[in-house]
Coordinates of C-alpha atoms in Angstrom, one line a residue:
Chain A
M1 CA 148.3 155.8 41.4
L2 CA 149.0 153.4 44.2
N3 CA 146.1 151.4 45.6
Y4 CA 145.9 152.6 49.3
Q5 CA 143.0 150.4 50.2
K6 CA 145.3 147.5 49.2
K7 CA 148.1 148.9 51.5
L8 CA 145.7 149.3 54.3
E9 CA 144.6 145.6 53.9
E10 CA 148.2 144.5 54.1
Q11 CA 148.8 146.5 57.2
L12 CA 145.5 145.2 58.6
S13 CA 146.7 141.5 57.9
E14 CA 150.0 142.2 59.4
I15 CA 148.6 143.5 62.7
C16 CA 145.8 140.8 62.9
S17 CA 148.5 138.2 64.3
Q18 CA 149.8 140.9 66.8
S19 CA 148.3 142.3 70.2
R20 CA 145.7 144.9 69.7
K21 CA 147.0 148.1 68.5
S22 CA 145.8 151.8 69.3
L23 CA 144.9 154.1 66.6
L24 CA 144.5 158.0 66.7
L25 CA 142.1 158.6 63.9
H26 CA 141.7 162.1 62.8
A27 CA 137.9 162.7 62.1
C28 CA 136.2 165.7 60.1
C29 CA 132.7 164.9 60.7
A30 CA 130.1 162.1 61.7
P31 CA 129.2 160.9 58.2
C32 CA 132.8 160.4 57.1
S33 CA 133.7 158.7 60.3
S34 CA 130.7 156.4 60.4
Y35 CA 131.9 153.7 57.8
V36 CA 135.7 154.2 58.8
I37 CA 135.0 153.5 62.5
E38 CA 132.7 150.5 61.6
Y39 CA 135.4 149.0 59.6
L40 CA 138.4 149.8 61.6
S41 CA 136.9 149.1 65.2
E42 CA 137.4 145.4 64.4
F43 CA 141.1 145.9 64.4
F44 CA 142.1 148.8 66.6
D45 CA 141.2 150.6 69.9
I46 CA 140.3 153.9 68.3
T47 CA 140.4 157.5 69.5
L48 CA 138.9 160.0 67.3
L49 CA 140.6 163.2 67.1
Y50 CA 138.3 166.0 66.1
F51 CA 140.9 168.7 65.0
N52 CA 139.5 170.9 62.3
P53 CA 140.4 174.5 62.6
N54 CA 139.5 174.9 58.9
I55 CA 135.7 174.6 59.8
S56 CA 133.7 177.7 60.0
P57 CA 131.6 179.3 61.4
E58 CA 132.0 178.0 64.9
E59 CA 128.4 177.0 65.0
E60 CA 129.1 174.6 62.3
Y61 CA 132.2 173.4 64.0
R62 CA 130.3 172.5 67.1
K63 CA 127.4 171.0 65.2
R64 CA 129.7 168.5 63.5
F65 CA 131.4 167.6 66.8
A66 CA 128.0 167.1 68.6
E67 CA 127.0 164.7 65.6
L68 CA 130.3 162.7 66.0
E69 CA 129.7 162.4 69.6
R70 CA 126.2 161.3 69.3
L71 CA 127.3 158.9 66.5
I72 CA 129.9 157.0 68.7
G73 CA 127.4 156.9 71.6
E74 CA 124.6 155.2 69.4
M75 CA 126.5 153.0 66.9
P76 CA 127.1 149.4 68.0
L77 CA 131.0 148.9 67.3
K78 CA 133.2 146.1 67.9
S79 CA 135.1 147.9 70.6
S80 CA 134.6 151.2 72.1
V81 CA 135.6 154.4 70.4
R82 CA 136.7 157.5 72.3
L83 CA 136.6 161.0 71.2
M84 CA 139.1 163.7 71.8
A85 CA 138.5 167.3 70.9
G86 CA 141.3 169.3 69.6
R87 CA 142.1 173.1 69.6
Y88 CA 139.8 175.3 67.7
D89 CA 141.4 178.4 66.4
T90 CA 140.6 179.3 62.8
R91 CA 143.8 181.3 62.7
E92 CA 145.8 178.2 62.5
F93 CA 143.9 177.3 59.3
F94 CA 144.2 180.9 57.7
D95 CA 147.8 181.2 58.5
V96 CA 148.7 178.0 56.5
V97 CA 146.5 178.9 53.5
K98 CA 147.7 182.5 53.3
G99 CA 148.2 183.4 49.7
L100 CA 146.2 180.6 48.3
E101 CA 142.8 181.9 49.1
E102 CA 141.8 182.4 45.4
L103 CA 142.8 178.7 44.4
P104 CA 139.9 176.3 43.5
E105 CA 138.8 173.7 45.8
G106 CA 140.9 170.5 45.5
G107 CA 144.2 172.3 45.0
E108 CA 147.0 173.4 46.9
R109 CA 145.1 175.1 49.6
C110 CA 143.4 171.8 50.4
F111 CA 146.7 170.0 50.5
K112 CA 147.9 172.4 53.2
C113 CA 144.9 171.9 55.0
Y114 CA 145.3 168.1 55.0
R115 CA 148.8 168.6 56.3
L116 CA 147.7 170.8 59.2
R117 CA 145.2 168.3 60.4
L118 CA 147.3 165.3 59.8
E119 CA 150.2 166.8 61.4
E120 CA 148.3 167.4 64.6
A121 CA 147.1 163.7 64.6
A122 CA 150.8 162.5 64.0
R123 CA 152.1 164.8 66.8
T124 CA 149.4 163.9 69.2
G125 CA 149.6 160.3 68.4
R126 CA 153.4 160.2 69.1
E127 CA 153.1 162.3 72.4
R128 CA 150.5 160.0 73.7
G129 CA 151.8 156.7 72.7
F130 CA 149.5 155.5 69.9
D131 CA 150.7 153.0 67.6
F132 CA 149.1 154.2 64.6
F133 CA 147.6 157.5 63.4
G134 CA 145.4 157.9 60.3
T135 CA 142.5 160.1 58.9
T136 CA 138.9 159.6 57.7
L137 CA 139.4 162.1 55.0
S138 CA 140.0 159.7 52.2
I139 CA 136.4 158.5 52.2
S140 CA 135.3 161.6 50.4
P141 CA 135.3 161.2 46.6
H142 CA 136.3 165.0 46.6
K143 CA 139.4 164.5 48.5
N144 CA 142.7 163.6 47.0
A145 CA 143.5 160.1 48.6
E146 CA 147.1 159.9 47.1
K147 CA 148.1 163.2 48.5
L148 CA 146.6 162.3 51.7
N149 CA 148.4 159.3 52.1
L150 CA 151.7 160.8 50.7
I151 CA 151.3 163.4 53.6
G152 CA 150.4 161.0 56.2
E153 CA 153.4 158.8 55.2
E154 CA 155.8 161.6 55.5
L155 CA 154.5 162.6 58.7
G156 CA 154.8 159.1 60.0
E157 CA 158.3 159.0 59.3
R158 CA 159.1 162.4 60.7
Y159 CA 157.2 162.1 64.0
G160 CA 158.1 158.2 64.4
I161 CA 154.6 157.0 64.5
R162 CA 153.1 154.4 61.9
Y163 CA 150.6 156.0 59.5
L164 CA 147.5 153.9 58.5
Y165 CA 147.1 154.1 54.9
G166 CA 143.6 154.2 53.4
D167 CA 141.2 155.1 50.6
F168 CA 138.1 154.5 52.5
K169 CA 135.9 155.3 49.8
K170 CA 136.6 152.1 48.1
R171 CA 135.1 148.7 48.5
N172 CA 131.7 150.6 49.0
G173 CA 132.9 152.7 51.7
Y174 CA 131.5 155.9 50.5
K175 CA 128.3 154.3 49.6
R176 CA 128.1 152.6 53.2
S177 CA 128.8 156.0 54.9
I178 CA 125.8 157.4 52.9
E179 CA 123.6 154.4 54.4
L180 CA 124.9 154.8 57.8
S181 CA 124.2 158.7 57.7
E182 CA 120.6 157.7 56.8
I183 CA 120.3 155.1 59.6
Y184 CA 121.5 157.3 62.2
G185 CA 120.0 160.4 60.8
L186 CA 123.2 162.4 60.7
Y187 CA 123.7 165.8 59.7
R188 CA 125.4 166.0 56.3
Q189 CA 126.9 169.4 55.4
N190 CA 127.0 170.3 51.7
Y191 CA 130.6 171.8 51.9
C192 CA 133.8 170.4 53.3
G193 CA 134.4 173.0 56.0
C194 CA 136.3 176.0 55.3
V195 CA 134.9 179.5 54.3
F196 CA 136.3 178.9 50.8
S197 CA 134.5 175.6 50.2
R198 CA 131.3 177.1 51.5
M199 CA 131.4 179.9 48.9
E200 CA 132.0 177.3 46.1
A201 CA 129.1 175.2 47.4
E202 CA 126.8 178.4 47.6
K203 CA 128.0 179.4 44.0
R204 CA 127.1 175.7 42.9
G205 CA 123.7 176.1 44.8
K206 CA 122.8 179.2 42.9
G207 CA 124.1 177.8 39.5
Chain B
M1 CA 115.7 155.6 41.3
I2 CA 116.3 159.0 39.4
E3 CA 114.7 159.8 36.2
I4 CA 116.3 162.7 34.1
K5 CA 115.4 164.1 30.8
T6 CA 118.4 164.0 28.1
D7 CA 118.9 167.2 26.0
W8 CA 120.9 166.6 22.8
S9 CA 121.3 170.2 21.8
E10 CA 123.9 171.9 20.0
E11 CA 124.5 174.1 22.9
N12 CA 125.0 171.0 25.4
L13 CA 127.3 169.2 23.0
K14 CA 129.5 172.2 22.7
K15 CA 129.8 172.5 26.4
Y16 CA 130.5 168.8 26.7
I17 CA 133.2 169.0 24.2
M18 CA 134.8 172.1 25.8
Y19 CA 134.6 170.5 29.3
K20 CA 136.0 167.3 28.1
F21 CA 138.9 169.0 26.1
L22 CA 139.7 171.8 28.2
F23 CA 138.9 171.0 31.9
S24 CA 138.8 167.3 32.4
N25 CA 141.9 166.2 30.7
K26 CA 145.0 167.7 32.3
F27 CA 147.3 166.2 29.5
T28 CA 145.4 168.4 27.0
I29 CA 145.7 171.6 29.3
A30 CA 149.5 170.8 29.4
A31 CA 149.8 170.1 25.7
M32 CA 148.0 173.4 24.8
A33 CA 150.1 175.3 27.4
V34 CA 153.3 174.0 25.7
F35 CA 152.0 174.6 22.2
G36 CA 151.2 178.3 23.3
I37 CA 154.4 178.9 24.9
C38 CA 156.3 177.6 21.9
F39 CA 154.4 179.7 19.5
A40 CA 155.0 182.9 21.8
A41 CA 158.8 182.0 22.3
I42 CA 159.4 181.7 18.4
A43 CA 157.4 184.9 17.7
A44 CA 159.3 186.8 20.5
S45 CA 162.6 185.4 19.3
C46 CA 161.8 186.7 15.8
I47 CA 161.0 190.1 17.0
T48 CA 164.1 190.3 19.1
M49 CA 166.2 189.3 16.3
F50 CA 164.4 191.9 14.0
A51 CA 165.3 194.6 16.8
M52 CA 168.9 193.6 16.7
T53 CA 169.5 193.1 13.1
E54 CA 166.6 195.1 11.5
S55 CA 166.2 192.5 8.8
A56 CA 162.8 192.3 7.7
V57 CA 163.2 188.6 7.3
F58 CA 162.5 188.2 11.0
L59 CA 159.5 190.4 10.9
V60 CA 158.1 188.2 8.3
M61 CA 158.8 185.2 10.3
A62 CA 157.1 186.6 13.2
G63 CA 154.1 187.3 11.3
A64 CA 154.0 184.0 9.8
V65 CA 154.3 182.3 13.2
A66 CA 151.5 184.4 14.5
V67 CA 149.4 183.6 11.4
L68 CA 150.1 180.0 11.8
A69 CA 149.0 180.0 15.6
A70 CA 145.8 181.9 14.8
G71 CA 145.1 179.5 12.0
T72 CA 145.5 176.6 14.3
V73 CA 143.0 177.9 16.8
I74 CA 140.6 178.9 14.0
F75 CA 140.8 175.4 12.5
F76 CA 140.2 174.0 15.8
I77 CA 137.1 175.9 16.5
V78 CA 135.5 175.4 13.1
K79 CA 136.4 171.8 13.3
V80 CA 134.7 171.4 16.7
N81 CA 131.7 173.4 15.6
K82 CA 131.3 171.3 12.6
N83 CA 131.3 168.0 14.5
V84 CA 129.1 169.4 17.1
K85 CA 126.5 170.4 14.2
V86 CA 126.6 167.1 12.7
S87 CA 126.2 165.1 16.0
A88 CA 123.5 167.4 17.1
D89 CA 121.7 166.9 13.6
M90 CA 122.1 163.2 13.8
G91 CA 120.6 162.9 17.3
K92 CA 118.0 165.5 17.7
E93 CA 115.0 163.8 16.1
S94 CA 115.8 160.5 17.9
S95 CA 116.5 162.1 21.2
E96 CA 113.4 164.4 21.5
N97 CA 111.3 163.5 24.7
E98 CA 113.9 161.1 25.8
S99 CA 114.9 160.5 29.4
V100 CA 117.0 158.0 31.1
I101 CA 116.1 156.1 34.4
L102 CA 119.2 155.5 36.6
T103 CA 119.0 152.9 39.3
E104 CA 121.6 151.0 41.2
D105 CA 121.9 148.1 38.6
K106 CA 121.2 149.7 35.3
I107 CA 120.4 152.5 33.0
T108 CA 117.1 152.6 31.3
V109 CA 116.6 154.8 28.2
C110 CA 113.0 156.0 27.7
K111 CA 111.1 157.6 24.8
N112 CA 107.9 159.5 25.9
Q113 CA 108.4 157.9 29.3
V114 CA 108.2 154.4 27.8
P115 CA 111.4 152.3 28.3
Y116 CA 113.1 151.1 25.0
G117 CA 116.4 150.2 26.0
E118 CA 118.8 149.6 28.8
M119 CA 122.4 149.2 29.5
N120 CA 124.5 148.0 32.8
W121 CA 126.7 150.4 34.4
D122 CA 129.5 148.3 33.3
K123 CA 129.1 149.8 29.7
I124 CA 129.9 153.4 31.0
S125 CA 133.6 153.9 30.9
S126 CA 133.8 157.4 32.4
I127 CA 131.7 159.7 34.6
D128 CA 132.7 163.4 34.8
L129 CA 130.7 165.7 37.0
N130 CA 130.9 169.2 35.8
E131 CA 130.1 170.9 38.9
K132 CA 130.1 174.4 37.5
G133 CA 127.9 173.5 34.6
K134 CA 125.7 171.5 36.9
T135 CA 125.7 168.6 34.4
A136 CA 127.1 164.9 34.4
Y137 CA 128.6 163.3 31.4
L138 CA 128.5 159.6 31.1
S139 CA 130.4 158.0 28.4
T140 CA 130.9 154.6 27.0
E141 CA 134.0 153.0 25.3
E142 CA 132.4 153.5 22.1
G143 CA 132.3 157.2 22.5
A144 CA 128.4 157.7 23.3
V145 CA 127.7 160.1 25.9
L146 CA 124.7 160.9 28.0
I147 CA 124.4 164.5 29.1
L148 CA 122.5 165.0 32.2
E149 CA 121.8 168.4 33.4
Y150 CA 120.7 168.5 37.0
K151 CA 117.9 171.1 36.1
N152 CA 116.3 168.4 34.1
I153 CA 115.8 165.7 36.8
V154 CA 112.1 164.7 36.6
V155 CA 112.1 162.1 39.5
G156 CA 114.7 162.3 42.4
A157 CA 116.9 165.1 43.7
E158 CA 120.2 166.5 42.5
K159 CA 121.9 165.2 45.7
E160 CA 120.7 161.7 45.0
L161 CA 122.1 162.0 41.5
R162 CA 125.5 163.3 42.5
E163 CA 125.8 160.6 45.2
M164 CA 125.1 157.8 42.8
L165 CA 127.3 159.1 40.2
L166 CA 130.2 159.5 42.9
I167 CA 129.7 156.1 44.1
K168 CA 129.9 154.7 40.6
N169 CA 132.9 156.7 39.7
V170 CA 134.6 155.1 42.7
K171 CA 133.8 151.7 41.4
L172 CA 135.1 152.8 38.1
S173 CA 138.5 153.9 39.5
E174 CA 138.5 150.5 41.3
K175 CA 138.2 148.7 38.1
A176 CA 140.9 150.8 36.6

């Protein structure tokens, strides 16, 4: 597997010598975003895109958004970070995962979900003139970073916007996100977001 | 800091071997699938040939293939059971009342809550989180394994343990 953290570092060293770039960063929740914005705000003008139609129930979706809003308001960052709320229509998610409901977490259903959210980031990024687009998702050890980066790369080519590679869990990224979550008292959910992941988490809980 | 009792029982070892062999290694799963398909294809071909030619030779061949496949499976089960029994008997006495303390820097092994050995995380070559079985397996290059069942946590919480192991796993993947 390619080292996407290295690829990211190459991209960052390349843009260091250029004028400041803008980044549309897809964000799934506050804990995952915490380390990523701390790390990237040194290099980019970041706008977070909260587009997660996979998350259910709606109350959970709103709670995660509120935490994200609070985080960027409270966290001292190297540059200001904006937050953009995406559409919330869970039908979008259920449409793309149709027929894959029974699959276990981490498989093809999740890959479709990565694509759905990354595609929105690529499309919005292109329409609004961002230099780069990316996602915070690779910070989670449960997510398939290789798949995420391959999808991002492909969408970047299709939409004509540069994809920012990343495997943010590396270099103590995941650890730092836990520390930051503790520092800011962030709400940390015990499931990824969709109803299927919630059921799996509940099953695990019952054990 | 997390303290967790270790349980070196036959049942746990069996679960570990099954997990390692069947679930954590995609290559093994693929190899077993190929093996099964090959046996099924040969047996089906023999039966088809028997139907076409009515020659008993093909029926005998199909039977032989089925016996061979069943023999392989039985051999595998017996072998695993035997290894598990030997390992469990060897470790049973020494591992009684044993627990481990996991900290950021090292793993300390205790007997009756008194530390008697420690190792650095560098020694751990693989970490498997069996989420369904609510167990974590920490293996060394030498083949030793620590079986950590979440229910046996003495100090700390399951969430803490999982987080610590996920972080260590990321570090392991970086080393690789």
